[in-house]
Amino acid sequence: MTAEQGVRAAALTILIAILLFVLQAARVEARPPDSFAELAERLSPAVVNITTSTLVAGNEGPQPLVPEGSPLEDLFRDFLDRDRPEQRQRRGSALGSGFVISPDGYIVTNNHVIEAADEILIEFFDGGGELPAEIVGTDPRTDIALLKVEPAQPLPYVKFGDSDVARVGDWVLAIGNPLGQGFSVSAGIISARNRSLQGAYDDFIQTDAAINQGNSGGPLFNLAGEVIGVNTAILSPNGGSIGIGFSMSSAVVKRVVEQLKEFGETRRGWLGVSIQNVTDDVAEALELDDTSGALVTDVPDGPALDAGIKAGDVILSFGGQTVADTRELVRMVGDSEVGTTVRVVIFRDGATQTLKVTLGRREEAEGLLSSGDLPEEDEVPQADEVLGLTLMGIDAALREELGLAEDVRGVAVIEVDENSEAFEKGLRRGDVIAEIGQQPVQTPADVVERFEAARDAGRKSVLLLVRRDGQPRFVALTPSG
């Protein structure tokens, strides 16, 4: 063997040794930890128990034991209420958890833990005393609240981690005050990510770490000791832990806490559209390649209308980021800064367009939209039938019969054949067809004409904008048969 070959062999040996060491280290890291004791000992001082109290009306004295709705019920109530003093108030209490995020006393918990509370008392770990807390701000949409205490000395605190890099199967640690038993630690893994329960801004981490009543508002830690979630809810038939718990991800919580700390309230971006997901049949009707994006169903007065966005547009990109679905678009818009101008790529009439939208503030827009001046109603023709739908133009009598709002315009569905595609797609009596092929319709004849035109053009499906109880959605129907 030459000297050069010897050097190469030695280098190869060293490389193999390094590779084996790395693989061994990876295997060791993948093993469950021998103990969570050191982590729990380090993190627990930053976790707090929260006790709230609220004044509630109390009913004094005996209550009548008679069936509800019985003729004797009013008699007994009058008898018991006679000369009864005013109801006394009693003080109710509730328990929850939280965690300190700064040495000067900022504390994060759930909104439902402190909602309507008159007094909030913070109990610190291991006999560390108690302090009253004030509410800095709350966000019911994500169920997050920020509190503040005034400590005599700096407090132990924890930092947020990046929940977006957490993986299903990662170990997590929950610390809190379950069932009022005091500080308690439970461990488990991340069972699922990106869960949505009911809110528009939901991004829950699902975990099998034991979470019970009283854990609400407590932290969910990764093995680095960083908060990646706020324990919020459980799924249980009996109110106790069955291994399905939900923690609001730190990706959501961090931004909410920053805004509550700075403004005392949230300030979310507002685009000003109603949207729905793109289904396969809707994609076919619009001649889209796939179902990604968010389909615009309504555009009230606001930023989107000012920028030229219309009902029937599909939002494909927002601020340079591809939009997968409606949930993702809601998150993107909500996380954007109020007043910023954003590029929005839409699909319309078989081509893409880029529009610039200056975002408003969602909190200011909610509840402030009005219908404005409405056009006079057209003369109403007789009923007509098409594709299993019995249709009629809207007059005052029909508007009253179906309970339609004054601003609703279009063609009313009177009957739906239960064997029709329209029934299968969810159309029902009382629905209003507002548009077909992104063009308004006012009479049943308009509807028939649009379907016939689509059939003659060889279209496989036609897109209908349908309103029910004021809520718009798109439905794709086959124009033939």
Short mmCIF file of C-alpha atoms in Angstrom, two decimals:
data_model
loop_
_atom_site.label_atom_id
_atom_site.label_comp_id
_atom_site.label_asym_id
_atom_site.label_seq_id
_atom_site.Cartn_x
_atom_site.Cartn_y
_atom_site.Cartn_z
CA MET A 1 0.00 0.00 0.00
CA THR A 2 1.40 3.38 -0.97
CA ALA A 3 1.50 6.33 1.41
CA GLU A 4 -1.27 8.02 -0.52
CA GLN A 5 -3.48 4.93 -0.28
CA GLY A 6 -2.77 4.76 3.45
CA VAL A 7 -3.89 8.34 3.92
CA ARG A 8 -7.08 7.66 1.96
CA ALA A 9 -7.80 4.55 4.00
CA ALA A 10 -7.28 6.45 7.25
CA ALA A 11 -9.55 9.27 6.07
CA LEU A 12 -12.22 6.76 5.08
CA THR A 13 -11.97 5.09 8.48
CA ILE A 14 -12.40 8.43 10.25
CA LEU A 15 -15.37 9.32 8.01
CA ILE A 16 -17.08 6.01 8.78
CA ALA A 17 -16.45 6.52 12.50
CA ILE A 18 -18.01 10.00 12.37
CA LEU A 19 -21.00 8.66 10.46
CA LEU A 20 -21.54 5.88 12.98
CA PHE A 21 -21.30 8.38 15.82
CA VAL A 22 -23.92 10.63 14.21
CA LEU A 23 -26.26 7.69 13.60
CA GLN A 24 -25.80 6.50 17.18
CA ALA A 25 -26.51 10.01 18.49
CA ALA A 26 -29.65 10.17 16.37
CA ARG A 27 -30.82 6.86 17.80
CA VAL A 28 -30.16 8.07 21.34
CA GLU A 29 -32.02 11.32 20.68
CA ALA A 30 -34.98 9.40 19.26
CA ARG A 31 -35.32 7.34 22.44
CA PRO A 32 -37.83 8.52 25.06
CA PRO A 33 -36.17 10.56 27.81
CA ASP A 34 -35.31 8.61 30.96
CA SER A 35 -37.00 11.25 33.08
CA PHE A 36 -38.78 14.59 32.77
CA ALA A 37 -37.77 15.54 36.31
CA GLU A 38 -35.09 18.11 35.47
CA LEU A 39 -37.30 19.74 32.84
CA ALA A 40 -40.30 19.87 35.19
CA GLU A 41 -38.16 21.28 38.00
CA ARG A 42 -36.79 24.01 35.74
CA LEU A 43 -40.12 25.02 34.16
CA SER A 44 -42.62 24.74 37.03
CA PRO A 45 -41.68 28.02 38.77
CA ALA A 46 -42.92 29.92 35.69
CA VAL A 47 -46.34 28.18 35.73
CA VAL A 48 -49.11 29.68 37.86
CA ASN A 49 -52.48 28.70 39.26
CA ILE A 50 -55.28 31.18 38.58
CA THR A 51 -58.30 31.65 40.83
CA THR A 52 -61.11 33.94 39.71
CA SER A 53 -64.20 35.10 41.54
CA THR A 54 -67.40 36.58 40.19
CA LEU A 55 -70.49 38.03 41.83
CA VAL A 56 -73.58 36.11 40.74
CA ALA A 57 -77.22 36.35 41.75
CA GLY A 58 -78.27 33.68 44.23
CA ASN A 59 -81.74 32.24 44.68
CA GLU A 60 -82.62 32.09 48.37
CA GLY A 61 -85.13 29.75 49.93
CA PRO A 62 -86.99 26.67 48.74
CA GLN A 63 -88.10 26.20 45.14
CA PRO A 64 -91.44 24.72 44.06
CA LEU A 65 -91.26 21.03 43.16
CA VAL A 66 -93.82 21.17 40.35
CA PRO A 67 -93.44 20.19 36.69
CA GLU A 68 -92.21 22.94 34.40
CA GLY A 69 -95.14 24.50 32.56
CA SER A 70 -97.66 23.30 35.12
CA PRO A 71 -100.55 25.67 35.95
CA LEU A 72 -99.40 25.46 39.58
CA GLU A 73 -95.94 26.80 38.69
CA ASP A 74 -97.01 30.46 38.60
CA LEU A 75 -99.06 30.03 41.79
CA PHE A 76 -96.08 28.65 43.72
CA ARG A 77 -93.77 31.34 42.32
CA ASP A 78 -96.13 34.15 43.35
CA PHE A 79 -96.48 32.63 46.82
CA LEU A 80 -92.72 32.28 47.33
CA ASP A 81 -91.88 35.70 45.88
CA ARG A 82 -94.37 37.46 48.17
CA ASP A 83 -92.52 39.62 50.69
CA ARG A 84 -89.22 37.98 49.68
CA PRO A 85 -86.26 40.35 50.10
CA GLU A 86 -84.15 41.21 47.08
CA GLN A 87 -81.98 38.36 45.88
CA ARG A 88 -78.61 38.32 47.53
CA GLN A 89 -75.48 38.05 45.48
CA ARG A 90 -73.00 35.31 46.12
CA ARG A 91 -69.43 34.94 44.96
CA GLY A 92 -68.63 32.13 42.52
CA SER A 93 -65.09 30.99 41.81
CA ALA A 94 -63.23 29.19 39.04
CA LEU A 95 -59.77 27.71 38.62
CA GLY A 96 -57.32 27.64 35.75
CA SER A 97 -53.66 27.78 34.83
CA GLY A 98 -51.27 30.20 33.17
CA PHE A 99 -47.59 30.94 32.66
CA VAL A 100 -45.26 33.90 33.10
CA ILE A 101 -43.64 35.22 29.89
CA SER A 102 -41.57 38.09 31.30
CA PRO A 103 -39.79 38.85 34.58
CA ASP A 104 -41.92 41.99 35.09
CA GLY A 105 -45.11 39.94 35.45
CA TYR A 106 -46.93 39.39 32.14
CA ILE A 107 -48.95 36.16 32.27
CA VAL A 108 -50.73 34.25 29.50
CA THR A 109 -53.87 32.17 30.05
CA ASN A 110 -57.18 31.32 28.33
CA ASN A 111 -59.85 33.97 27.96
CA HIS A 112 -62.50 31.58 29.27
CA VAL A 113 -60.53 31.21 32.52
CA ILE A 114 -60.85 34.91 33.42
CA GLU A 115 -63.94 35.95 31.43
CA ALA A 116 -66.40 38.02 33.50
CA ALA A 117 -64.16 37.76 36.57
CA ASP A 118 -64.29 40.51 39.20
CA GLU A 119 -61.10 39.36 40.88
CA ILE A 120 -58.14 37.40 39.54
CA LEU A 121 -55.62 35.92 41.95
CA ILE A 122 -52.32 34.40 40.81
CA GLU A 123 -50.75 31.67 42.92
CA PHE A 124 -47.07 30.98 42.32
CA PHE A 125 -45.28 27.65 42.44
CA ASP A 126 -44.16 25.95 45.65
CA GLY A 127 -45.44 28.49 48.14
CA GLY A 128 -44.22 31.47 46.16
CA GLY A 129 -47.14 33.59 47.35
CA GLU A 130 -50.12 35.18 45.63
CA LEU A 131 -50.66 38.39 43.69
CA PRO A 132 -53.74 40.08 42.24
CA ALA A 133 -53.75 40.40 38.45
CA GLU A 134 -55.19 42.93 36.04
CA ILE A 135 -56.41 42.10 32.52
CA VAL A 136 -54.22 43.67 29.83
CA GLY A 137 -56.32 42.39 26.95
CA THR A 138 -58.31 39.42 25.68
CA ASP A 139 -59.00 37.72 22.36
CA PRO A 140 -62.11 35.52 22.46
CA ARG A 141 -61.46 34.31 18.89
CA THR A 142 -58.36 32.40 19.96
CA ASP A 143 -59.38 32.14 23.63
CA ILE A 144 -56.22 33.93 24.78
CA ALA A 145 -55.88 36.49 27.58
CA LEU A 146 -52.90 38.51 28.79
CA LEU A 147 -52.68 39.41 32.50
CA LYS A 148 -50.25 41.55 34.51
CA VAL A 149 -49.09 41.34 38.11
CA GLU A 150 -46.74 43.68 39.95
CA PRO A 151 -44.03 41.51 41.53
CA ALA A 152 -41.61 42.74 44.18
CA GLN A 153 -38.76 41.02 42.36
CA PRO A 154 -38.22 39.54 38.88
CA LEU A 155 -40.23 36.40 38.23
CA PRO A 156 -39.11 33.13 36.65
CA TYR A 157 -40.47 33.03 33.09
CA VAL A 158 -40.56 30.88 29.97
CA LYS A 159 -40.21 31.66 26.27
CA PHE A 160 -42.28 30.74 23.26
CA GLY A 161 -40.95 28.18 20.80
CA ASP A 162 -41.76 27.61 17.15
CA SER A 163 -44.80 25.34 16.92
CA ASP A 164 -44.48 25.19 13.14
CA VAL A 165 -41.41 22.95 13.42
CA ALA A 166 -43.06 20.59 15.93
CA ARG A 167 -43.76 17.16 14.48
CA VAL A 168 -46.36 14.50 15.14
CA GLY A 169 -44.72 12.07 17.57
CA ASP A 170 -42.59 14.69 19.38
CA TRP A 171 -42.60 14.53 23.18
CA VAL A 172 -44.44 17.32 25.01
CA LEU A 173 -44.98 18.26 28.64
CA ALA A 174 -48.12 19.88 30.13
CA ILE A 175 -47.95 21.69 33.47
CA GLY A 176 -50.98 23.15 35.22
CA ASN A 177 -53.64 22.95 37.90
CA PRO A 178 -55.94 20.04 36.93
CA LEU A 179 -59.19 19.82 38.86
CA GLY A 180 -57.83 22.30 41.42
CA GLN A 181 -55.29 19.80 42.72
CA GLY A 182 -52.37 22.21 42.45
CA PHE A 183 -49.27 22.04 40.31
CA SER A 184 -49.19 18.88 38.23
CA VAL A 185 -47.07 17.60 35.33
CA SER A 186 -48.16 15.24 32.56
CA ALA A 187 -46.27 14.02 29.50
CA GLY A 188 -47.26 12.70 26.09
CA ILE A 189 -46.67 13.19 22.41
CA ILE A 190 -48.08 15.39 19.68
CA SER A 191 -50.89 13.32 18.19
CA ALA A 192 -51.80 15.68 15.35
CA ARG A 193 -51.23 19.23 14.17
CA ASN A 194 -53.25 22.01 12.57
CA ARG A 195 -56.51 20.91 14.14
CA SER A 196 -59.49 23.24 13.79
CA LEU A 197 -62.34 23.09 16.31
CA GLN A 198 -64.64 25.96 15.39
CA GLY A 199 -62.79 29.28 15.13
CA ALA A 200 -61.52 30.96 11.97
CA TYR A 201 -58.05 31.33 13.49
CA ASP A 202 -57.81 27.87 15.05
CA ASP A 203 -54.45 26.10 14.82
CA PHE A 204 -54.51 23.50 17.56
CA ILE A 205 -51.88 20.96 18.51
CA GLN A 206 -53.55 17.69 19.53
CA THR A 207 -51.78 15.81 22.33
CA ASP A 208 -52.32 12.74 24.48
CA ALA A 209 -50.63 14.39 27.47
CA ALA A 210 -53.25 14.36 30.23
CA ILE A 211 -55.21 17.64 30.21
CA ASN A 212 -58.19 18.09 32.53
CA GLN A 213 -60.43 20.89 33.77
CA GLY A 214 -58.15 23.39 35.47
CA ASN A 215 -55.33 22.82 32.96
CA SER A 216 -56.92 25.48 30.75
CA GLY A 217 -54.47 28.29 30.03
CA GLY A 218 -51.44 26.25 31.03
CA PRO A 219 -48.40 25.74 28.80
CA LEU A 220 -47.50 22.84 26.53
CA PHE A 221 -43.69 22.52 26.42
CA ASN A 222 -41.33 20.86 23.98
CA LEU A 223 -38.22 19.11 25.29
CA ALA A 224 -36.23 22.33 24.91
CA GLY A 225 -38.46 23.88 27.57
CA GLU A 226 -40.17 26.23 25.11
CA VAL A 227 -43.92 26.91 25.07
CA ILE A 228 -45.35 25.60 21.80
CA GLY A 229 -49.00 25.65 22.85
CA VAL A 230 -51.58 26.90 25.34
CA ASN A 231 -53.78 24.10 26.69
CA THR A 232 -57.34 25.06 25.81
CA ALA A 233 -59.78 22.19 25.35
CA ILE A 234 -60.34 18.45 25.63
CA LEU A 235 -62.53 16.00 23.78
CA SER A 236 -64.22 13.77 26.32
CA PRO A 237 -67.58 12.05 26.89
CA ASN A 238 -67.25 12.37 30.67
CA GLY A 239 -65.35 15.62 31.25
CA GLY A 240 -62.08 13.86 32.11
CA SER A 241 -58.97 13.24 30.04
CA ILE A 242 -59.17 10.41 27.53
CA GLY A 243 -55.99 11.39 25.75
CA ILE A 244 -57.45 13.90 23.28
CA GLY A 245 -56.39 17.39 24.31
CA PHE A 246 -55.94 20.55 22.27
CA SER A 247 -53.42 23.38 22.69
CA MET A 248 -53.55 26.58 20.68
CA SER A 249 -50.24 26.72 18.80
CA SER A 250 -47.60 29.27 19.73
CA ALA A 251 -47.58 30.43 16.10
CA VAL A 252 -51.03 31.93 16.80
CA VAL A 253 -50.56 32.83 20.46
CA LYS A 254 -47.32 34.81 20.04
CA ARG A 255 -48.87 37.30 17.62
CA VAL A 256 -52.02 37.69 19.73
CA VAL A 257 -49.96 38.31 22.88
CA GLU A 258 -47.76 40.87 21.11
CA GLN A 259 -50.83 42.84 20.02
CA LEU A 260 -52.54 42.60 23.41
CA LYS A 261 -49.35 43.83 25.07
CA GLU A 262 -48.94 46.74 22.66
CA PHE A 263 -52.55 47.80 22.08
CA GLY A 264 -54.65 46.00 24.69
CA GLU A 265 -56.62 44.45 21.82
CA THR A 266 -56.09 42.58 18.57
CA ARG A 267 -55.67 44.35 15.24
CA ARG A 268 -56.18 41.86 12.44
CA GLY A 269 -56.06 42.56 8.74
CA TRP A 270 -59.37 42.57 6.84
CA LEU A 271 -59.75 41.83 3.15
CA GLY A 272 -63.54 42.13 3.01
CA VAL A 273 -64.74 38.99 1.22
CA SER A 274 -66.89 35.96 1.92
CA ILE A 275 -65.19 32.80 0.70
CA GLN A 276 -65.62 29.05 0.30
CA ASN A 277 -63.32 26.20 -0.65
CA VAL A 278 -63.00 25.17 -4.30
CA THR A 279 -64.53 21.72 -4.85
CA ASP A 280 -63.86 19.44 -7.81
CA ASP A 281 -67.08 20.37 -9.60
CA VAL A 282 -66.53 24.09 -8.97
CA ALA A 283 -62.98 23.79 -10.34
CA GLU A 284 -64.38 22.09 -13.45
CA ALA A 285 -67.02 24.78 -13.90
CA LEU A 286 -64.39 27.52 -13.67
CA GLU A 287 -61.87 25.55 -15.77
CA LEU A 288 -59.29 25.50 -12.99
CA ASP A 289 -56.48 22.96 -12.98
CA ASP A 290 -57.00 22.00 -9.32
CA THR A 291 -58.98 22.87 -6.18
CA SER A 292 -56.42 25.12 -4.50
CA GLY A 293 -57.38 28.70 -3.67
CA ALA A 294 -60.38 30.42 -2.09
CA LEU A 295 -63.56 31.11 -4.06
CA VAL A 296 -65.06 34.55 -3.40
CA THR A 297 -68.81 34.33 -2.79
CA ASP A 298 -69.56 37.91 -1.76
CA VAL A 299 -67.79 41.28 -1.72
CA PRO A 300 -69.38 43.93 0.52
CA ASP A 301 -68.11 47.49 0.76
CA GLY A 302 -64.50 47.31 1.83
CA PRO A 303 -60.89 46.84 0.70
CA ALA A 304 -61.55 43.97 -1.73
CA LEU A 305 -64.38 45.82 -3.49
CA ASP A 306 -62.24 48.95 -3.78
CA ALA A 307 -59.46 46.86 -5.35
CA GLY A 308 -61.80 45.30 -7.93
CA ILE A 309 -62.28 41.80 -6.52
CA LYS A 310 -65.62 40.27 -7.55
CA ALA A 311 -67.81 37.36 -6.50
CA GLY A 312 -66.71 34.32 -8.49
CA ASP A 313 -63.02 35.23 -8.41
CA VAL A 314 -60.68 32.59 -7.03
CA ILE A 315 -57.89 33.97 -4.83
CA LEU A 316 -54.76 31.98 -5.69
CA SER A 317 -52.07 34.00 -3.95
CA PHE A 318 -51.95 36.55 -1.14
CA GLY A 319 -48.87 38.66 -0.45
CA GLY A 320 -46.68 36.33 -2.49
CA GLN A 321 -47.87 33.19 -0.69
CA THR A 322 -49.88 30.48 -2.40
CA VAL A 323 -53.39 30.06 -0.95
CA ALA A 324 -54.26 26.39 -0.39
CA ASP A 325 -57.78 26.88 0.96
CA THR A 326 -60.08 29.29 2.80
CA ARG A 327 -58.65 28.51 6.23
CA GLU A 328 -55.16 29.40 5.07
CA LEU A 329 -56.32 32.66 3.48
CA VAL A 330 -58.10 33.69 6.70
CA ARG A 331 -54.87 33.10 8.64
CA MET A 332 -52.78 35.02 6.11
CA VAL A 333 -55.08 38.02 6.11
CA GLY A 334 -55.51 38.03 9.88
CA ASP A 335 -51.75 37.93 10.43
CA SER A 336 -51.19 40.87 8.06
CA GLU A 337 -50.71 44.38 9.35
CA VAL A 338 -53.65 46.76 9.10
CA GLY A 339 -53.14 49.40 6.41
CA THR A 340 -50.58 47.48 4.37
CA THR A 341 -50.99 47.09 0.62
CA VAL A 342 -50.87 43.47 -0.52
CA ARG A 343 -50.67 41.89 -3.97
CA VAL A 344 -53.53 39.45 -4.52
CA VAL A 345 -53.50 37.09 -7.50
CA ILE A 346 -56.98 36.05 -8.66
CA PHE A 347 -58.36 33.73 -11.34
CA ARG A 348 -61.15 35.26 -13.44
CA ASP A 349 -62.58 34.41 -16.86
CA GLY A 350 -59.94 31.79 -17.56
CA ALA A 351 -56.92 33.95 -16.71
CA THR A 352 -55.01 35.27 -13.69
CA GLN A 353 -54.89 38.90 -12.63
CA THR A 354 -52.89 40.67 -9.95
CA LEU A 355 -54.65 43.30 -7.84
CA LYS A 356 -53.37 45.51 -5.03
CA VAL A 357 -55.47 45.60 -1.87
CA THR A 358 -54.97 47.94 1.09
CA LEU A 359 -56.14 45.98 4.12
CA GLY A 360 -58.62 47.32 6.65
CA ARG A 361 -59.05 46.25 10.26
CA ARG A 362 -61.35 43.31 10.91
CA GLU A 363 -62.43 44.42 14.38
CA GLU A 364 -63.66 47.75 13.00
CA ALA A 365 -65.42 46.16 10.04
CA GLU A 366 -67.44 43.57 11.96
CA GLY A 367 -71.02 44.60 12.42
CA LEU A 368 -70.59 47.82 10.46
CA LEU A 369 -71.49 46.60 6.96
CA SER A 370 -74.78 47.88 5.54
CA SER A 371 -76.73 46.96 2.44
CA GLY A 372 -76.93 50.57 1.22
CA ASP A 373 -79.44 51.74 -1.36
CA LEU A 374 -81.22 48.89 -3.13
CA PRO A 375 -82.62 48.95 -6.67
CA GLU A 376 -86.31 48.66 -7.30
CA GLU A 377 -87.56 45.12 -7.88
CA ASP A 378 -88.34 44.02 -11.40
CA GLU A 379 -91.79 42.88 -12.46
CA VAL A 380 -92.20 39.26 -11.35
CA PRO A 381 -93.04 36.55 -13.90
CA GLN A 382 -94.63 33.16 -13.28
CA ALA A 383 -92.87 30.06 -11.95
CA ASP A 384 -90.69 27.93 -14.21
CA GLU A 385 -88.96 24.57 -13.93
CA VAL A 386 -85.42 23.53 -14.86
CA LEU A 387 -83.16 20.66 -13.74
CA GLY A 388 -85.55 19.62 -10.99
CA LEU A 389 -85.87 23.17 -9.64
CA THR A 390 -89.17 25.05 -9.49
CA LEU A 391 -88.23 28.73 -9.62
CA MET A 392 -90.05 32.02 -9.13
CA GLY A 393 -89.11 35.66 -9.19
CA ILE A 394 -89.23 37.45 -5.84
CA ASP A 395 -92.13 39.76 -5.03
CA ALA A 396 -93.23 41.18 -1.68
CA ALA A 397 -95.56 38.28 -0.90
CA LEU A 398 -92.94 35.62 -1.67
CA ARG A 399 -90.31 37.58 0.24
CA GLU A 400 -92.56 37.50 3.31
CA GLU A 401 -93.51 33.83 2.81
CA LEU A 402 -89.87 32.67 2.57
CA GLY A 403 -88.56 35.13 5.17
CA LEU A 404 -86.15 36.77 2.73
CA ALA A 405 -84.35 39.96 3.70
CA GLU A 406 -85.11 43.14 1.78
CA ASP A 407 -81.67 43.25 0.17
CA VAL A 408 -81.91 39.73 -1.32
CA ARG A 409 -82.06 39.76 -5.13
CA GLY A 410 -82.32 36.84 -7.53
CA VAL A 411 -84.62 33.90 -8.26
CA ALA A 412 -86.24 31.92 -5.44
CA VAL A 413 -86.30 28.13 -5.30
CA ILE A 414 -89.88 27.02 -4.55
CA GLU A 415 -89.48 23.26 -4.86
CA VAL A 416 -86.63 20.80 -5.48
CA ASP A 417 -87.08 17.34 -6.98
CA GLU A 418 -85.50 14.94 -4.50
CA ASN A 419 -84.19 12.81 -7.39
CA SER A 420 -82.36 15.73 -8.99
CA GLU A 421 -78.69 16.69 -8.94
CA ALA A 422 -79.74 20.02 -7.46
CA PHE A 423 -81.20 18.26 -4.41
CA GLU A 424 -78.08 16.11 -4.12
CA LYS A 425 -75.92 19.26 -4.15
CA GLY A 426 -77.93 20.71 -1.27
CA LEU A 427 -80.38 23.14 -2.89
CA ARG A 428 -83.62 23.50 -0.94
CA ARG A 429 -86.85 25.49 -0.90
CA GLY A 430 -86.15 29.07 0.14
CA ASP A 431 -82.70 29.23 -1.47
CA VAL A 432 -82.12 32.17 -3.80
CA ILE A 433 -80.08 31.86 -7.01
CA ALA A 434 -78.32 35.21 -7.32
CA GLU A 435 -75.92 34.52 -10.20
CA ILE A 436 -75.23 31.91 -12.86
CA GLY A 437 -71.86 31.89 -14.55
CA GLN A 438 -70.98 34.99 -12.52
CA GLN A 439 -73.84 36.95 -14.11
CA PRO A 440 -76.88 38.17 -12.09
CA VAL A 441 -80.28 36.57 -12.69
CA GLN A 442 -83.62 38.20 -11.91
CA THR A 443 -86.20 35.86 -13.45
CA PRO A 444 -86.70 32.12 -13.93
CA ALA A 445 -86.34 32.74 -17.66
CA ASP A 446 -82.83 34.09 -17.00
CA VAL A 447 -81.93 30.83 -15.28
CA VAL A 448 -83.33 28.66 -18.08
CA GLU A 449 -81.53 30.76 -20.68
CA ARG A 450 -78.17 30.46 -18.91
CA PHE A 451 -78.48 26.68 -18.61
CA GLU A 452 -79.46 26.32 -22.28
CA ALA A 453 -76.53 28.49 -23.37
CA ALA A 454 -74.13 26.41 -21.30
CA ARG A 455 -75.56 23.18 -22.73
CA ASP A 456 -75.29 24.46 -26.31
CA ALA A 457 -71.68 25.46 -25.63
CA GLY A 458 -70.87 21.95 -24.44
CA ARG A 459 -70.14 22.99 -20.87
CA LYS A 460 -70.05 20.11 -18.37
CA SER A 461 -71.06 22.26 -15.40
CA VAL A 462 -72.40 25.70 -14.57
CA LEU A 463 -71.62 27.69 -11.42
CA LEU A 464 -74.54 29.06 -9.38
CA LEU A 465 -74.20 31.64 -6.61
CA VAL A 466 -76.84 30.59 -4.06
CA ARG A 467 -77.85 32.48 -0.93
CA ARG A 468 -79.47 30.93 2.13
CA ASP A 469 -80.22 32.94 5.29
CA GLY A 470 -78.01 35.68 3.87
CA GLN A 471 -75.00 33.38 3.48
CA PRO A 472 -73.65 32.91 -0.07
CA ARG A 473 -72.10 29.77 -1.51
CA PHE A 474 -71.32 28.43 -4.98
CA VAL A 475 -72.86 25.24 -6.38
CA ALA A 476 -71.94 23.59 -9.68
CA LEU A 477 -74.70 21.86 -11.65
CA THR A 478 -74.67 19.92 -14.92
CA PRO A 479 -76.66 21.98 -17.46
CA SER A 480 -78.10 18.93 -19.24
CA GLY A 481 -80.42 16.16 -18.12
#
